[in-house]
Amino acid sequence: MTEQKFLQDLEKKLWASANTLRSNISAALYRDVVLGLVFLKYVSDSMDARRLELEAAFKDPQNDYFLGEDADESFIKEELETRDYYTEKNVFWVPEQARWQYVQDCAGLTIGAALPLGGEFKGLAKLLDDTMDTIEKANPKLKNILNKGYSRLDIDPIKLKKLVVEIISTIPFNHESLGSKDIIGHIYEYFLGKFALEEGQNGGKFYTPKSIVNLIVEMIEPYKGRVYDPAMGSGGFFVSSEKFIEEHSGRIGDIAVYGQESDPTTWKLAVMNMVIRGIDFDFGKQARSTFTNDQHLDLRADYVLANPPFNQDEDDWWDATLEGDARWKYGTPPKGNANYAWIQHMLHHTNTNGVVGLVLSNGSLSTTSGGEDTIRKAIIEADLLEAIVALPTQLFGNTQIPACIWILNKNKPQKGKTLFIDAREVGHMIDRKQRAFDVADLKAIAETFHKYRTGTEYEDVVGEYFAATTEDIAKQDYILTPGRYVGVVEEEDDGVPFAEKMGLLTATLGEQFAESARLESEIKKNLLGLGYEF
């Protein structure tokens, strides 16, 4: 089965589970319920896969893990519960009484029945609460992170059992070409995207399409150093950075990740995302506003990767304490829009060689409201702007606001220049509503950007790429819309005179109108024959 078909089938199964609980709880609460169960299933499956590896290795004389000819089944079973065997391979440790199979086996017990590992069964919801509590105690980084509110939600026991036994239990975390971490990453992205649509425009503020994440990571190449995301959502940029490093033969231990998120549920998802991957992280002590409660005051990162909420108004971000803030080096941002506050916050938190890659609405490229044009001019004249990428529409599943990528660099190789990339026609439709980049698209844009950076083999391409000087930008009043710089490809003249071409087109259109009228008449006759007059 192809990766796309596998993931599509998985998505259908997952969203079917939504209908199991839809009448009981809201979408936001359901998100917590299901993602907690998906997490439990994933970490348990990862342990099971490692157990099978170990069991074979323990009995193989050619393997370093061989326990000897005299090792009996009871000894092997005891060794299989040694935590170090799992953590050394970056496999998350789950105590026996908190594993998915144990929960599934106990799901059908009657109230008051004895549990296999001791205690009394008080219902599946209570068992799940106890399970999450056990995992947190065994993994201190997850303290107060997992959802332990199943009992409080008063979910119909029959529906909860169906969700556990018939739906979540059947989620496969294996595929011939997809790793288990790729699969759970896709599940998280899928659910976040679907819940964003369920909750409306603001519900999706934390969800960054994979195409955009991958493009920024491929362009910036965060091989090593401190990586920071001040609007991290569920940690998508960090996960992509991890995969990028692995694919390029780097070591995940070479990066340290820092992040901040104001939404408590999403902040917890980010923590879970890091823990299951064994990535060291510092997300602050709690979910708080990046602007008014900066959790990383002294951080100066090597890379900042972010998709901050677009066009936040005064109620969403501004506070009187931000007046005269040290972060507003290039000008105080207007209270009515946080775009240039985000830009300056990120620049403030980079070191002298730091690089920033962020997504903003296209309005940020040309706005003159509240002094934003003055801030933009100051940033450009400080020679911090390395590249602008105009993105196609329909990349985001929950908004049609046109978006762009800003690449800012405190020590950019090409001084006094900015690369403009028009990628509005790049990508393909994955369904009727959403577009995506494939590997070839990402590679083409990233390679061109790297050639520009190094100054080797780069050439402007009309309609696609243009390296503008600061003087070129000044002539455009510091407006950064790529279309102003890359130009338009001239269409070849087909040699047909205009009058002749219009005659042919008009004749064709007339034929189509006539056929349309004929079909309309036939449909009306058929409806009348069925007793329906149109």
CSV table of C-alpha atoms in Angstrom, one decimal, residues 214-422:
chain,number,residue,atom,x,y,z
A,214,ASN,CA,9.6,21.5,5.6
A,215,LEU,CA,10.4,24.4,3.2
A,216,ILE,CA,11.6,26.7,5.9
A,217,VAL,CA,13.7,23.9,7.5
A,218,GLU,CA,15.2,22.9,4.1
A,219,MET,CA,16.1,26.6,3.4
A,220,ILE,CA,17.5,27.4,6.9
A,221,GLU,CA,19.2,24.0,7.6
A,222,PRO,CA,19.3,23.9,11.4
A,223,TYR,CA,22.0,21.3,11.7
A,224,LYS,CA,23.2,22.2,15.1
A,225,GLY,CA,22.8,24.9,17.8
A,226,ARG,CA,19.8,26.4,19.6
A,227,VAL,CA,16.5,26.3,17.8
A,228,TYR,CA,13.7,28.5,19.1
A,229,ASP,CA,10.0,28.8,18.3
A,230,PRO,CA,8.1,31.5,20.3
A,231,ALA,CA,4.7,30.4,18.8
A,232,MET,CA,5.5,26.7,18.8
A,233,GLY,CA,2.0,25.1,18.7
A,234,SER,CA,2.5,21.4,19.0
A,235,GLY,CA,6.2,21.6,18.1
A,236,GLY,CA,6.0,20.8,14.3
A,237,PHE,CA,9.1,22.8,13.5
A,238,PHE,CA,11.2,20.9,16.1
A,239,VAL,CA,10.0,17.5,14.8
A,240,SER,CA,10.8,18.5,11.2
A,241,SER,CA,14.3,19.8,12.3
A,242,GLU,CA,14.9,16.4,14.0
A,243,LYS,CA,14.0,14.5,10.8
A,244,PHE,CA,16.1,16.9,8.7
A,245,ILE,CA,19.1,16.2,10.9
A,246,GLU,CA,18.6,12.5,10.8
A,247,GLU,CA,18.3,12.5,7.0
A,248,HIS,CA,21.5,14.5,6.6
A,249,SER,CA,23.5,12.2,8.9
A,250,GLY,CA,23.6,14.7,11.7
A,251,ARG,CA,23.0,13.9,15.4
A,252,ILE,CA,19.8,15.0,17.1
A,253,GLY,CA,21.9,15.7,20.2
A,254,ASP,CA,23.6,18.6,18.3
A,255,ILE,CA,20.5,20.8,18.7
A,256,ALA,CA,18.8,22.2,21.8
A,257,VAL,CA,15.2,23.3,21.4
A,258,TYR,CA,13.4,26.1,23.1
A,259,GLY,CA,9.8,27.1,22.7
A,260,GLN,CA,6.8,28.9,24.1
A,261,GLU,CA,3.0,28.5,23.6
A,262,SER,CA,0.1,30.3,25.2
A,263,ASP,CA,-2.6,27.6,24.7
A,264,PRO,CA,-2.3,25.1,27.6
A,265,THR,CA,-3.6,22.1,25.6
A,266,THR,CA,-1.3,22.7,22.7
A,267,TRP,CA,1.7,23.4,25.0
A,268,LYS,CA,1.1,19.9,26.5
A,269,LEU,CA,1.0,18.3,23.1
A,270,ALA,CA,4.3,19.9,22.2
A,271,VAL,CA,5.8,18.4,25.4
A,272,MET,CA,4.4,15.0,24.5
A,273,ASN,CA,5.8,15.3,21.0
A,274,MET,CA,9.3,15.9,22.3
A,275,VAL,CA,9.3,13.2,25.1
A,276,ILE,CA,8.3,10.4,22.7
A,277,ARG,CA,11.2,11.4,20.4
A,278,GLY,CA,13.7,11.8,23.2
A,279,ILE,CA,14.5,15.4,22.3
A,280,ASP,CA,15.7,17.6,25.1
A,281,PHE,CA,13.7,20.8,25.3
A,282,ASP,CA,12.9,23.9,27.3
A,283,PHE,CA,9.4,25.1,26.8
A,284,GLY,CA,9.3,27.2,30.0
A,285,LYS,CA,7.4,26.3,33.1
A,286,GLN,CA,4.0,26.8,31.8
A,287,ALA,CA,1.8,28.0,28.8
A,288,ARG,CA,2.1,31.8,28.8
A,289,SER,CA,2.0,34.7,26.3
A,290,THR,CA,5.3,35.2,24.6
A,291,PHE,CA,5.0,39.0,24.7
A,292,THR,CA,3.9,39.6,28.3
A,293,ASN,CA,5.5,36.6,30.0
A,294,ASP,CA,8.7,35.7,28.0
A,295,GLN,CA,9.9,32.3,29.3
A,296,HIS,CA,13.4,32.7,27.7
A,297,LEU,CA,14.5,36.2,28.5
A,298,ASP,CA,18.3,35.5,28.1
A,299,LEU,CA,18.0,33.2,25.1
A,300,ARG,CA,20.0,34.2,21.9
A,301,ALA,CA,19.2,31.4,19.5
A,302,ASP,CA,21.0,30.2,16.4
A,303,TYR,CA,17.8,29.6,14.6
A,304,VAL,CA,14.2,30.9,15.0
A,305,LEU,CA,11.5,28.9,13.2
A,306,ALA,CA,7.9,30.0,13.6
A,307,ASN,CA,4.4,30.5,12.3
A,308,PRO,CA,2.9,33.1,14.7
A,309,PRO,CA,-0.8,33.9,14.6
A,310,PHE,CA,-1.6,36.2,11.7
A,311,ASN,CA,-2.6,39.8,12.2
A,312,GLN,CA,-3.4,39.6,16.0
A,313,ASP,CA,-5.4,42.6,17.2
A,314,GLU,CA,-4.9,44.5,20.4
A,315,ASP,CA,-7.0,42.3,22.5
A,316,ASP,CA,-5.0,39.2,21.6
A,317,TRP,CA,-1.5,40.5,22.4
A,318,TRP,CA,-1.0,44.0,23.6
A,319,ASP,CA,-0.5,45.1,27.2
A,320,ALA,CA,0.5,48.5,28.6
A,321,THR,CA,3.7,46.9,30.0
A,322,LEU,CA,4.9,46.5,26.4
A,323,GLU,CA,5.2,50.2,25.8
A,324,GLY,CA,8.9,51.0,25.3
A,325,ASP,CA,9.9,47.3,25.4
A,326,ALA,CA,13.6,46.6,24.6
A,327,ARG,CA,12.5,44.3,21.8
A,328,TRP,CA,11.2,47.1,19.7
A,329,LYS,CA,14.6,48.1,18.3
A,330,TYR,CA,13.3,49.0,14.9
A,331,GLY,CA,10.2,50.8,16.0
A,332,THR,CA,7.1,50.3,18.3
A,333,PRO,CA,4.6,48.0,16.5
A,334,PRO,CA,1.0,49.1,16.2
A,335,LYS,CA,-1.3,47.8,18.9
A,336,GLY,CA,-3.8,46.7,16.3
A,337,ASN,CA,-1.5,44.2,14.6
A,338,ALA,CA,1.2,42.0,16.1
A,339,ASN,CA,3.0,41.0,12.9
A,340,TYR,CA,6.0,43.4,13.4
A,341,ALA,CA,6.0,42.6,17.1
A,342,TRP,CA,6.7,39.0,16.3
A,343,ILE,CA,9.4,39.9,13.8
A,344,GLN,CA,11.2,42.0,16.3
A,345,HIS,CA,10.8,39.6,19.2
A,346,MET,CA,12.5,36.9,17.0
A,347,LEU,CA,15.3,39.2,16.0
A,348,HIS,CA,15.8,40.1,19.7
A,349,HIS,CA,16.2,36.4,20.6
A,350,THR,CA,18.8,35.6,17.9
A,351,ASN,CA,22.6,35.8,18.3
A,352,THR,CA,25.0,37.7,16.1
A,353,ASN,CA,24.9,35.0,13.4
A,354,GLY,CA,21.2,34.0,14.0
A,355,VAL,CA,18.7,33.2,11.3
A,356,VAL,CA,14.9,33.6,11.4
A,357,GLY,CA,12.4,31.8,9.2
A,358,LEU,CA,8.8,32.8,9.8
A,359,VAL,CA,5.4,32.7,8.1
A,360,LEU,CA,3.3,35.9,8.0
A,361,SER,CA,0.3,37.1,6.0
A,362,ASN,CA,1.0,38.9,2.8
A,363,GLY,CA,-0.2,42.1,4.3
A,364,SER,CA,3.1,42.3,6.1
A,365,LEU,CA,4.9,42.9,2.8
A,366,SER,CA,3.3,46.2,2.0
A,367,THR,CA,1.4,47.5,5.0
A,368,THR,CA,1.7,51.2,6.0
A,369,SER,CA,-0.6,51.0,9.0
A,370,GLY,CA,0.6,52.3,12.3
A,371,GLY,CA,4.2,52.8,11.3
A,372,GLU,CA,4.7,49.3,10.1
A,373,ASP,CA,6.3,50.6,6.9
A,374,THR,CA,8.8,52.5,9.0
A,375,ILE,CA,9.8,49.4,10.9
A,376,ARG,CA,10.0,47.4,7.6
A,377,LYS,CA,12.3,50.1,6.2
A,378,ALA,CA,14.5,50.0,9.3
A,379,ILE,CA,14.9,46.2,9.1
A,380,ILE,CA,15.8,46.3,5.4
A,381,GLU,CA,18.3,49.2,5.9
A,382,ALA,CA,19.9,47.2,8.7
A,383,ASP,CA,20.6,44.5,6.1
A,384,LEU,CA,18.7,41.8,8.0
A,385,LEU,CA,16.3,40.7,5.2
A,386,GLU,CA,17.7,37.7,3.3
A,387,ALA,CA,14.7,36.3,1.4
A,388,ILE,CA,11.0,36.6,0.8
A,389,VAL,CA,8.9,33.7,-0.5
A,390,ALA,CA,5.4,34.3,-1.8
A,391,LEU,CA,3.4,31.1,-1.1
A,392,PRO,CA,0.5,29.7,-3.1
A,393,THR,CA,-3.1,29.8,-1.8
A,394,GLN,CA,-4.8,26.8,-0.2
A,395,LEU,CA,-1.7,25.6,1.7
A,396,PHE,CA,-3.6,26.2,5.0
A,397,GLY,CA,-6.6,24.1,5.5
A,398,ASN,CA,-8.4,26.6,7.7
A,399,THR,CA,-7.7,30.0,6.1
A,400,GLN,CA,-7.4,31.4,2.6
A,401,ILE,CA,-5.3,34.4,3.8
A,402,PRO,CA,-2.4,34.7,1.4
A,403,ALA,CA,0.9,34.0,3.2
A,404,CYS,CA,4.6,34.4,2.7
A,405,ILE,CA,7.9,33.3,4.3
A,406,TRP,CA,10.4,35.8,5.7
A,407,ILE,CA,14.0,34.8,6.1
A,408,LEU,CA,16.0,37.2,8.3
A,409,ASN,CA,19.7,36.8,8.9
A,410,LYS,CA,21.9,38.8,11.2
A,411,ASN,CA,25.0,37.9,9.2
A,412,LYS,CA,23.8,37.1,5.7
A,413,PRO,CA,26.4,36.2,3.1
A,414,GLN,CA,25.0,38.4,0.4
A,415,LYS,CA,25.3,41.8,1.9
A,416,GLY,CA,23.0,44.5,0.6
A,417,LYS,CA,20.8,42.0,-1.3
A,418,THR,CA,17.5,40.2,-0.8
A,419,LEU,CA,16.3,37.2,-2.8
A,420,PHE,CA,12.6,37.3,-3.9
A,421,ILE,CA,11.0,34.0,-4.7
A,422,ASP,CA,7.5,33.8,-6.3
